[in-house]
Coordinates of C-alpha atoms and ligand atoms in Angstrom, one line a residue:
M270 CA -0.2 -82.1 110.0
K271 CA 0.4 -80.1 106.7
I272 CA -0.3 -78.6 103.9
D273 CA -0.6 -80.0 100.4
L274 CA -0.2 -78.0 97.1
I275 CA -1.7 -79.0 93.2
L276 CA -0.2 -76.1 91.1
G277 CA 0.1 -76.7 87.1
L278 CA 3.4 -76.9 85.1
Q279 CA 2.0 -76.1 81.4
W280 CA 0.5 -72.6 80.1
G281 CA -2.7 -74.1 82.6
D282 CA -5.6 -75.7 81.3
E283 CA -4.0 -79.1 82.5
G284 CA -6.7 -80.0 84.4
K285 CA -6.0 -78.5 87.8
G286 CA -10.2 -78.6 88.5
K287 CA -10.7 -82.5 87.8
I288 CA -8.3 -83.6 90.1
V289 CA -8.6 -81.2 93.0
D290 CA -11.8 -82.5 92.7
V291 CA -10.6 -86.4 92.6
L292 CA -8.5 -85.8 95.8
T293 CA -10.9 -83.6 98.1
K294 CA -11.9 -86.9 99.7
D295 CA -8.8 -87.0 101.3
Y296 CA -8.6 -83.2 102.4
D297 CA -10.6 -81.3 105.2
I298 CA -10.4 -77.8 103.7
I299 CA -9.4 -77.2 99.7
A300 CA -7.9 -73.4 98.9
R301 CA -7.3 -71.0 96.6
F302 CA -4.2 -68.8 96.8
Q303 CA -4.1 -66.7 92.9
G304 CA -5.4 -65.2 90.3
G305 CA -9.0 -65.0 89.9
P306 CA -11.6 -65.5 87.1
N307 CA -9.7 -65.0 84.2
A308 CA -9.4 -69.2 85.5
G309 CA -11.9 -71.8 84.3
H310 CA -11.3 -75.0 86.0
T311 CA -13.8 -77.7 85.1
L312 CA -15.2 -80.2 86.5
E313 CA -17.4 -83.7 85.3
F314 CA -19.1 -85.8 87.1
D315 CA -22.7 -87.9 87.5
G316 CA -23.5 -86.6 83.9
I317 CA -22.8 -82.9 85.1
K318 CA -20.2 -80.7 83.4
H319 CA -19.5 -77.2 86.0
V320 CA -16.8 -74.7 85.3
L321 CA -15.1 -73.0 88.0
H322 CA -13.3 -69.3 88.2
T323 CA -12.8 -68.1 91.6
I324 CA -14.5 -71.0 93.9
P325 CA -12.2 -73.4 94.4
S326 CA -13.1 -77.0 93.4
G327 CA -13.8 -79.1 95.9
I328 CA -16.9 -77.3 96.5
F329 CA -19.2 -80.5 95.1
H330 CA -18.3 -82.5 98.4
D331 CA -20.2 -82.6 101.3
N332 CA -18.8 -81.9 104.3
K333 CA -15.2 -80.1 103.0
L334 CA -14.2 -76.2 103.7
N335 CA -13.5 -74.2 100.8
I336 CA -11.0 -70.8 101.1
I337 CA -10.8 -67.6 99.0
G338 CA -7.2 -66.8 100.3
N339 CA -5.9 -63.0 100.4
G340 CA -3.7 -63.9 97.0
V341 CA -7.0 -64.6 94.8
V342 CA -8.3 -61.7 93.1
I343 CA -12.0 -62.1 93.4
D344 CA -15.4 -60.1 90.8
P345 CA -18.0 -59.9 92.6
V346 CA -20.0 -59.9 90.4
I347 CA -18.5 -62.6 88.3
F348 CA -18.5 -64.4 91.9
Q349 CA -22.2 -63.6 91.9
N350 CA -22.8 -65.8 88.8
E351 CA -20.7 -68.1 89.7
I352 CA -23.2 -69.1 93.6
E353 CA -26.0 -68.7 91.1
K354 CA -25.4 -71.6 88.5
L355 CA -24.1 -73.6 91.8
D356 CA -27.4 -72.6 93.4
E357 CA -29.5 -74.3 89.6
L358 CA -27.1 -78.1 90.9
K359 CA -28.4 -77.6 94.7
V360 CA -24.7 -77.3 95.6
D361 CA -25.4 -76.5 99.8
L362 CA -23.1 -73.7 100.5
N363 CA -23.4 -72.4 104.0
D364 CA -21.1 -72.7 106.1
K365 CA -18.7 -74.5 102.9
L366 CA -17.2 -71.3 101.4
L367 CA -15.4 -68.9 103.1
I368 CA -13.6 -65.6 102.2
S369 CA -9.5 -64.0 103.4
R370 CA -10.7 -60.3 104.2
K371 CA -7.4 -59.6 102.6
A372 CA -8.7 -60.8 99.1
H373 CA -8.8 -57.9 97.0
L374 CA -12.0 -56.4 94.7
I375 CA -11.5 -57.0 91.0
L376 CA -13.4 -52.8 90.1
P377 CA -15.6 -52.6 87.6
T378 CA -12.6 -50.1 85.9
H379 CA -10.7 -52.7 86.5
R380 CA -11.7 -54.4 83.3
L381 CA -11.9 -51.3 81.1
I382 CA -8.5 -51.0 82.2
D383 CA -7.3 -54.5 81.3
K384 CA -9.2 -53.7 77.7
A385 CA -7.9 -50.1 77.4
S386 CA -4.4 -51.6 77.7
E387 CA -4.3 -54.4 75.3
L388 CA -6.4 -51.7 72.8
S389 CA -3.3 -49.9 73.0
K390 CA -0.3 -52.6 72.4
G391 CA -1.7 -53.8 69.2
K392 CA -0.1 -57.2 68.1
K393 CA 1.8 -57.3 71.2
K394 CA -1.4 -57.9 73.4
I395 CA -1.3 -60.6 76.1
G396 CA -4.1 -61.8 74.9
S397 CA -5.4 -61.3 78.4
T398 CA -8.8 -63.0 79.3
L399 CA -9.9 -59.2 80.2
K400 CA -10.8 -60.0 83.6
G401 CA -8.6 -57.1 85.3
I402 CA -6.6 -59.0 86.7
G403 CA -3.5 -57.2 85.7
P404 CA -4.9 -53.5 86.9
T405 CA -6.0 -55.5 90.2
Y406 CA -2.9 -56.9 91.7
M407 CA -1.3 -53.0 90.1
D408 CA -3.3 -51.6 92.5
K409 CA -3.0 -54.6 95.2
T410 CA 1.0 -53.9 94.8
G411 CA 0.9 -50.0 94.4
R412 CA -1.4 -50.6 97.8
N413 CA -4.1 -48.3 95.9
G414 CA -6.3 -51.7 96.0
L415 CA -9.9 -52.6 97.6
R416 CA -10.4 -55.6 99.6
V417 CA -12.8 -58.1 100.6
G418 CA -12.6 -56.4 104.3
D419 CA -12.5 -52.9 103.6
L420 CA -16.7 -53.6 103.3
E421 CA -16.9 -54.1 106.5
L422 CA -14.9 -51.3 107.7
D423 CA -16.7 -47.4 107.5
G424 CA -16.1 -45.0 104.2
W425 CA -17.0 -47.8 100.9
D426 CA -18.7 -45.4 99.4
E427 CA -15.9 -42.8 98.8
K428 CA -12.6 -45.5 98.7
F429 CA -15.0 -47.5 96.3
E430 CA -15.6 -43.3 94.4
A431 CA -12.3 -41.5 94.5
L432 CA -10.9 -45.4 93.0
T433 CA -12.9 -45.1 90.3
N434 CA -12.6 -41.9 89.5
K435 CA -8.8 -42.1 89.4
H436 CA -9.1 -45.7 86.4
L437 CA -11.6 -43.4 84.5
N438 CA -8.4 -41.0 84.0
I439 CA -6.8 -43.6 83.4
I440 CA -8.8 -45.0 81.1
N441 CA -9.1 -42.0 79.3
N442 CA -5.3 -41.9 78.9
F443 CA -5.1 -44.4 76.8
N444 CA -6.6 -42.8 74.1
V445 CA -8.3 -46.3 72.9
D446 CA -12.4 -46.2 71.8
I447 CA -13.9 -48.4 74.5
E448 CA -17.7 -47.9 74.8
F449 CA -19.4 -48.2 79.0
N450 CA -21.9 -46.9 80.5
I451 CA -19.8 -46.4 84.5
D452 CA -23.5 -45.4 86.3
E453 CA -24.4 -49.2 84.9
L454 CA -21.3 -51.0 85.7
K455 CA -21.3 -49.3 89.2
R456 CA -24.8 -50.6 89.7
E457 CA -24.1 -53.7 88.8
F458 CA -21.1 -53.9 91.2
Q459 CA -22.7 -52.5 93.7
A460 CA -25.1 -55.2 93.6
S461 CA -22.9 -57.8 93.3
L462 CA -21.4 -56.4 96.5
N463 CA -24.3 -56.9 99.2
F464 CA -25.0 -60.4 97.8
L465 CA -20.9 -61.8 98.7
K466 CA -21.2 -60.1 101.6
K467 CA -23.5 -62.5 102.7
I468 CA -20.7 -64.6 102.5
T469 CA -18.9 -65.3 105.5
F470 CA -15.7 -63.3 105.6
I471 CA -12.3 -65.0 107.6
D472 CA -9.2 -63.6 108.7
S473 CA -8.0 -66.7 106.6
E474 CA -4.1 -66.3 107.4
H475 CA -5.0 -67.1 111.3
Y476 CA -7.8 -69.1 110.1
L477 CA -5.4 -71.7 108.2
N478 CA -2.7 -71.8 110.5
E479 CA -5.1 -73.1 113.5
S480 CA -6.5 -75.6 111.5
I481 CA -3.3 -77.2 110.6
N482 CA -2.0 -77.0 114.3
S483 CA -5.5 -78.8 114.7
G484 CA -4.4 -81.4 112.0
K485 CA -6.9 -80.8 109.7
K486 CA -5.7 -82.1 106.2
I487 CA -5.3 -78.9 103.8
L488 CA -5.0 -79.0 99.9
A489 CA -4.5 -75.6 97.8
E490 CA -5.1 -75.3 94.6
G491 CA -3.4 -73.1 91.6
A492 CA -4.8 -71.0 88.5
Q493 CA -3.4 -70.9 85.4
G494 CA 0.3 -72.5 85.0
S495 CA 4.2 -72.5 85.8
L496 CA 4.6 -70.5 82.2
L497 CA 2.7 -68.2 83.1
D498 CA 4.0 -67.3 86.6
I499 CA 5.2 -63.0 86.7
D500 CA 8.6 -64.3 87.7
F501 CA 9.3 -67.5 86.2
G502 CA 6.7 -67.6 83.5
T503 CA 7.0 -66.1 79.4
Y504 CA 6.9 -62.5 80.7
P505 CA 5.4 -60.6 79.7
Y506 CA 3.3 -63.0 78.2
V507 CA 2.0 -63.6 81.9
T508 CA -0.7 -63.8 84.8
S509 CA 0.0 -62.1 87.5
S510 CA 0.3 -63.5 89.9
N511 CA 2.8 -66.1 91.6
T512 CA 1.6 -69.3 90.4
T513 CA 4.2 -71.2 91.6
S514 CA 4.6 -72.5 95.0
A515 CA 5.7 -69.3 96.3
G516 CA 2.7 -67.9 95.5
A517 CA 0.9 -70.3 97.8
C518 CA 2.9 -69.5 101.1
T519 CA 2.5 -65.8 100.0
G520 CA -1.5 -66.5 99.0
L521 CA -2.5 -67.3 102.4
G522 CA 0.1 -67.2 104.8
I523 CA 1.2 -70.5 105.0
A524 CA 5.0 -71.0 105.8
P525 CA 7.7 -72.7 103.4
N526 CA 8.2 -75.7 106.3
K527 CA 4.6 -76.4 106.3
I528 CA 3.9 -77.7 102.5
N529 CA 4.5 -80.9 102.5
E530 CA 4.3 -82.8 98.3
V531 CA 4.0 -80.5 95.7
F532 CA 1.7 -82.6 93.2
G533 CA 2.3 -80.8 89.2
I534 CA 0.6 -81.3 87.0
F535 CA 0.4 -81.8 82.8
K536 CA -1.6 -82.9 79.9
A537 CA 0.4 -85.5 77.8
Y538 CA 1.1 -82.5 75.0
T539 CA 1.5 -78.5 75.5
T540 CA -1.7 -75.9 75.1
R541 CA -1.5 -72.3 75.2
V542 CA -4.5 -69.8 75.4
G543 CA -3.8 -66.3 74.6
S544 CA -0.2 -64.7 72.6
G545 CA 3.3 -66.0 73.8
P546 CA 6.2 -68.0 72.9
F547 CA 5.5 -71.6 72.7
P548 CA 8.1 -73.8 70.7
T549 CA 6.6 -77.0 70.1
E550 CA 3.4 -75.6 69.2
L551 CA 1.5 -77.2 65.8
H552 CA 0.0 -75.9 62.5
D553 CA -0.9 -79.3 61.8
A554 CA -3.0 -82.3 61.0
I555 CA -2.2 -83.3 64.5
S556 CA -2.5 -80.0 66.9
Q557 CA -6.5 -80.4 65.0
R558 CA -6.4 -83.7 66.1
M559 CA -5.9 -82.7 70.2
A560 CA -7.6 -80.0 69.6
K561 CA -10.6 -81.3 68.3
I562 CA -10.2 -84.4 70.6
G563 CA -9.3 -82.6 73.1
N564 CA -12.2 -80.0 73.3
E565 CA -9.2 -77.4 73.6
F566 CA -11.3 -74.6 73.4
G567 CA -10.3 -71.7 77.0
A568 CA -13.1 -73.1 79.8
T569 CA -13.5 -68.9 80.4
T570 CA -12.9 -67.3 76.8
G571 CA -14.5 -69.7 74.3
R572 CA -11.0 -69.0 72.5
P573 CA -9.1 -71.8 70.4
R574 CA -6.0 -73.1 72.6
R575 CA -2.6 -73.8 70.5
C576 CA -1.9 -77.4 70.7
G577 CA 2.2 -78.7 70.3
W578 CA 4.3 -81.6 72.1
L579 CA 5.0 -81.4 75.7
D580 CA 7.8 -79.9 76.6
L581 CA 10.2 -81.6 78.9
V582 CA 12.8 -78.8 79.1
S583 CA 10.0 -76.1 80.6
L584 CA 7.9 -78.6 81.9
K585 CA 12.1 -78.9 84.7
H586 CA 12.1 -76.2 84.6
S587 CA 8.3 -76.1 86.6
I588 CA 9.0 -78.7 88.8
S589 CA 12.7 -77.1 89.6
V590 CA 10.8 -73.5 91.1
N591 CA 8.5 -75.8 92.4
G592 CA 9.7 -78.3 93.7
V593 CA 7.0 -80.8 92.8
T594 CA 7.1 -83.9 94.3
E595 CA 4.8 -86.0 92.5
L596 CA 3.4 -85.2 88.5
I597 CA 0.3 -86.2 87.6
M598 CA -0.5 -86.5 83.5
M599 CA -3.5 -85.4 81.9
K600 CA -5.1 -86.2 78.5
G601 CA -3.0 -89.1 77.4
D602 CA -5.8 -91.0 75.7
V603 CA -5.9 -87.6 73.6
L604 CA -2.5 -89.1 71.8
S605 CA -4.7 -92.4 70.7
G606 CA -4.0 -92.9 67.4
I607 CA -1.1 -91.4 66.6
E608 CA 1.4 -93.4 65.0
K609 CA 4.5 -91.7 66.3
I610 CA 4.5 -89.7 68.7
K611 CA 7.1 -86.4 69.6
V612 CA 8.2 -85.1 73.1
C613 CA 11.1 -81.9 73.1
T614 CA 13.5 -82.6 76.0
K615 CA 16.8 -79.7 74.7
Y616 CA 16.0 -76.5 72.9
N617 CA 18.7 -75.2 70.3
Y618 CA 19.4 -71.7 71.1
K619 CA 21.6 -69.7 69.2
G620 CA 22.7 -73.0 67.6
K621 CA 24.0 -74.2 71.2
N622 CA 21.4 -77.4 73.3
L623 CA 20.2 -76.2 76.4
D624 CA 17.8 -78.2 78.7
Y625 CA 16.9 -75.9 80.5
L626 CA 14.4 -72.7 79.8
P627 CA 16.2 -69.7 79.4
F628 CA 15.8 -66.0 79.8
S629 CA 14.2 -65.8 76.3
I630 CA 12.1 -68.7 73.8
L631 CA 11.9 -66.3 71.7
E632 CA 11.2 -68.2 68.0
E633 CA 13.6 -66.5 66.2
N634 CA 16.4 -67.9 69.1
M635 CA 15.8 -71.4 69.0
T636 CA 14.0 -74.7 67.8
P637 CA 13.2 -77.6 69.9
I638 CA 14.6 -81.2 69.6
Y639 CA 12.6 -83.5 69.8
E640 CA 12.9 -87.6 70.9
K641 CA 10.5 -90.6 68.8
L642 CA 8.3 -92.5 70.5
E643 CA 5.7 -95.0 69.0
G644 CA 2.6 -94.0 69.7
W645 CA -0.4 -96.4 70.5
E646 CA -4.1 -97.9 68.6
E647 CA -6.2 -98.4 72.2
D648 CA -8.6 -96.0 72.8
I649 CA -8.1 -96.5 77.2
T650 CA -11.0 -94.2 77.7
K651 CA -12.7 -96.6 79.3
V652 CA -9.3 -98.0 81.4
R653 CA -10.0 -97.8 84.8
T654 CA -6.0 -99.7 86.2
Y655 CA -2.3 -99.1 84.7
E656 CA -2.0 -102.9 84.3
D657 CA -4.7 -102.5 81.3
L658 CA -2.7 -99.2 80.1
P659 CA -1.5 -100.5 75.8
L660 CA 2.5 -101.4 75.9
N661 CA 3.4 -98.3 73.9
F662 CA 1.7 -95.9 76.3
K663 CA 3.5 -97.2 79.5
N664 CA 6.5 -96.9 77.4
Y665 CA 5.5 -93.0 77.1
I666 CA 4.8 -92.7 80.6
H667 CA 9.0 -94.3 81.6
F668 CA 10.4 -92.7 79.1
L669 CA 8.7 -88.9 81.0
E670 CA 9.5 -90.2 84.5
D671 CA 13.4 -91.0 83.3
H672 CA 13.6 -88.0 81.4
L673 CA 11.9 -86.4 85.1
K674 CA 13.2 -87.9 87.6
L675 CA 10.0 -88.5 89.4
K676 CA 7.0 -90.9 89.5
I677 CA 4.0 -90.2 87.4
K678 CA 1.1 -91.1 90.3
I679 CA -2.2 -90.9 89.0
I680 CA -2.4 -90.8 85.5
S681 CA -6.6 -88.7 84.0
V682 CA -7.6 -91.1 80.8
G683 CA -11.3 -88.6 80.1
P684 CA -12.7 -85.8 82.1
D685 CA -14.9 -87.5 83.8
R686 CA -13.5 -88.1 87.7
K687 CA -14.1 -91.8 87.2
Q688 CA -12.0 -91.8 84.6
T689 CA -8.9 -91.2 87.0
I690 CA -6.3 -94.3 87.4
L691 CA -3.9 -93.7 90.8
V692 CA -0.8 -95.6 90.1
Ligands
GDP771 P1 -7.5 -76.3 84.4 O1 -7.7 -75.0 84.1 O2 -6.4 -76.9 84.8 O3 -8.7 -77.0 85.4 O4 -8.1 -77.1 83.1 P2 -9.8 -76.5 82.3 O5 -10.4 -77.5 82.9 O6 -9.9 -75.5 81.9 O7 -9.1 -77.8 80.9 C1 -9.2 -79.1 80.6 C2 -10.0 -79.4 80.1 O8 -9.7 -80.9 79.8 C3 -11.6 -79.2 80.9 O9 -12.4 -79.5 79.1 C4 -11.9 -81.1 81.3 O10 -12.4 -81.3 81.2 C5 -10.7 -81.9 80.2 N1 -9.8 -83.0 81.1 C6 -9.3 -83.4 82.0 N2 -9.0 -84.0 81.7 C7 -8.8 -85.5 80.8 C8 -8.4 -86.6 80.5 O11 -8.1 -87.2 81.1 N3 -9.1 -86.8 79.1 C9 -9.6 -85.9 78.3 N4 -10.0 -86.3 77.2 N5 -10.3 -84.1 78.6 C10 -10.0 -84.1 79.9
IMO772 P1 -6.7 -72.4 84.4 O1 -6.9 -71.6 85.5 C1 -4.9 -70.7 80.7 C2 -3.9 -66.0 80.3 C3 -4.2 -65.8 78.9 C4 -3.2 -64.9 78.6 C5 -2.2 -65.0 79.8 C6 -3.1 -63.7 80.8 O2 -7.6 -72.5 84.0 O3 -5.6 -72.6 84.1 P2 -5.0 -62.6 82.3 O4 -6.3 -62.7 82.2 O5 -4.4 -63.4 83.6 O6 -4.5 -61.2 82.3 O7 -4.4 -62.9 80.6 O8 -3.1 -65.8 81.0 N1 -4.4 -66.9 80.8 C7 -4.8 -68.8 81.0 N2 -4.7 -69.6 80.4 N3 -5.4 -70.9 81.3 C8 -6.0 -69.8 82.7 O9 -6.3 -70.2 83.7 C9 -5.3 -68.7 82.5 N4 -6.1 -67.3 83.3 C10 -4.2 -66.5 82.2 O10 -4.9 -66.7 78.3 O11 -2.4 -66.1 78.2
MG773 MG1 -9.1 -73.2 83.0

């Protein structure tokens, strides 16, 4: 038995939460392997719309295990809030949620450093979600971090105080104006830790490998998207973890030869929230339409998402660094009614045609080259079989499959669990 992965191929918000929820029935365990509450994964079913930040998207199913892996960073305050919302929906969490002892904790001062760092960058800010993700991963690689397992050891208070004081000095050095009440933040944090401690902590790499050996089926859920990967994304406008498939190995303790399918998920167009280059971005009636019909507002921060055409150059880059075996296309319904649909197949980079992602995709260096396809008029949100999709929609799918040399196995035509076509 092996493990399957699902990963976003663009700049996040591809619809990972929805598809993980749809696929959960075929798995025993759903495991998050990186990122933290910068993620917002939306699920819709039975009239309920729910956004998850740290908790894996298999949590609404009975008899399935959800594991927060060692590669995830956890903010106990946000986590408590998330659990309380699930309690309101009467989701039974008993024995369904496990947390890796090796997962790092986001301290209140990590959030403050994030804010100070962004303020100090001015116009060059990353557009971070300000959840403290970057500073927490910096402490992880700098070997200063605090982990969930530390809560079970002696000396927590001293470690927490020492790291908090170190952070307060760092914040001071930024020389920017941010207001906070450290005592209040500490109280809130300590209270949420008592809440966190009610969840079972495990040695997750051991647990997951034993599960694989005993024939359990595991689905690893990525957060963010490949173009936000710390190595292969549009650096420095990226997040601070490896969002690509290698991140599932380090973020769960799973060897590469245990990985089976890699499901790559993308929107039928492109969105990006936060700063950074976006070659196919539009600033016209079409992008406004995409934003409106696609409801393109960040699930975590509520910020409007930038919208534009599908970019096959960056998609090919993501497919290759992840080893994608099957594609999943979301939100094709949003393109209904657009007369001509453009797809970027190459970049003109400093005068030359390129079909791969170069070191820098800054606007001044390059322009996208498009192919035009006929759109479709029909509303497809009620279509449930591939056969019933409009011809021009199918032509769009074939064009992408030919270009990307992979099959699109799932087509999503609306936010609800049921609006999903398995090809
Ligand atoms: P994630 O971060 O990858 O899980 O994606 P988000 O939840 O942040 O953003 C995806 C958004 O699109 C959510 O609001 C979903 O409810 C919605 N969505 C997902 N699939 C579809 C689809 O096929 N069509 C439409 N119209 N909306 C979708
Ligand atoms: P999901 O899992 C979209 C973006 C932020 C910012 C950059 C760095 O829902 O797809 P960070 O908070 O990590 O310091 O922000 O990354 N970003 C996301 N964009 N979806 C996400 O997650 C994102 N998580 C972070 O907007 O540009
Ligand atoms: Mg999201």
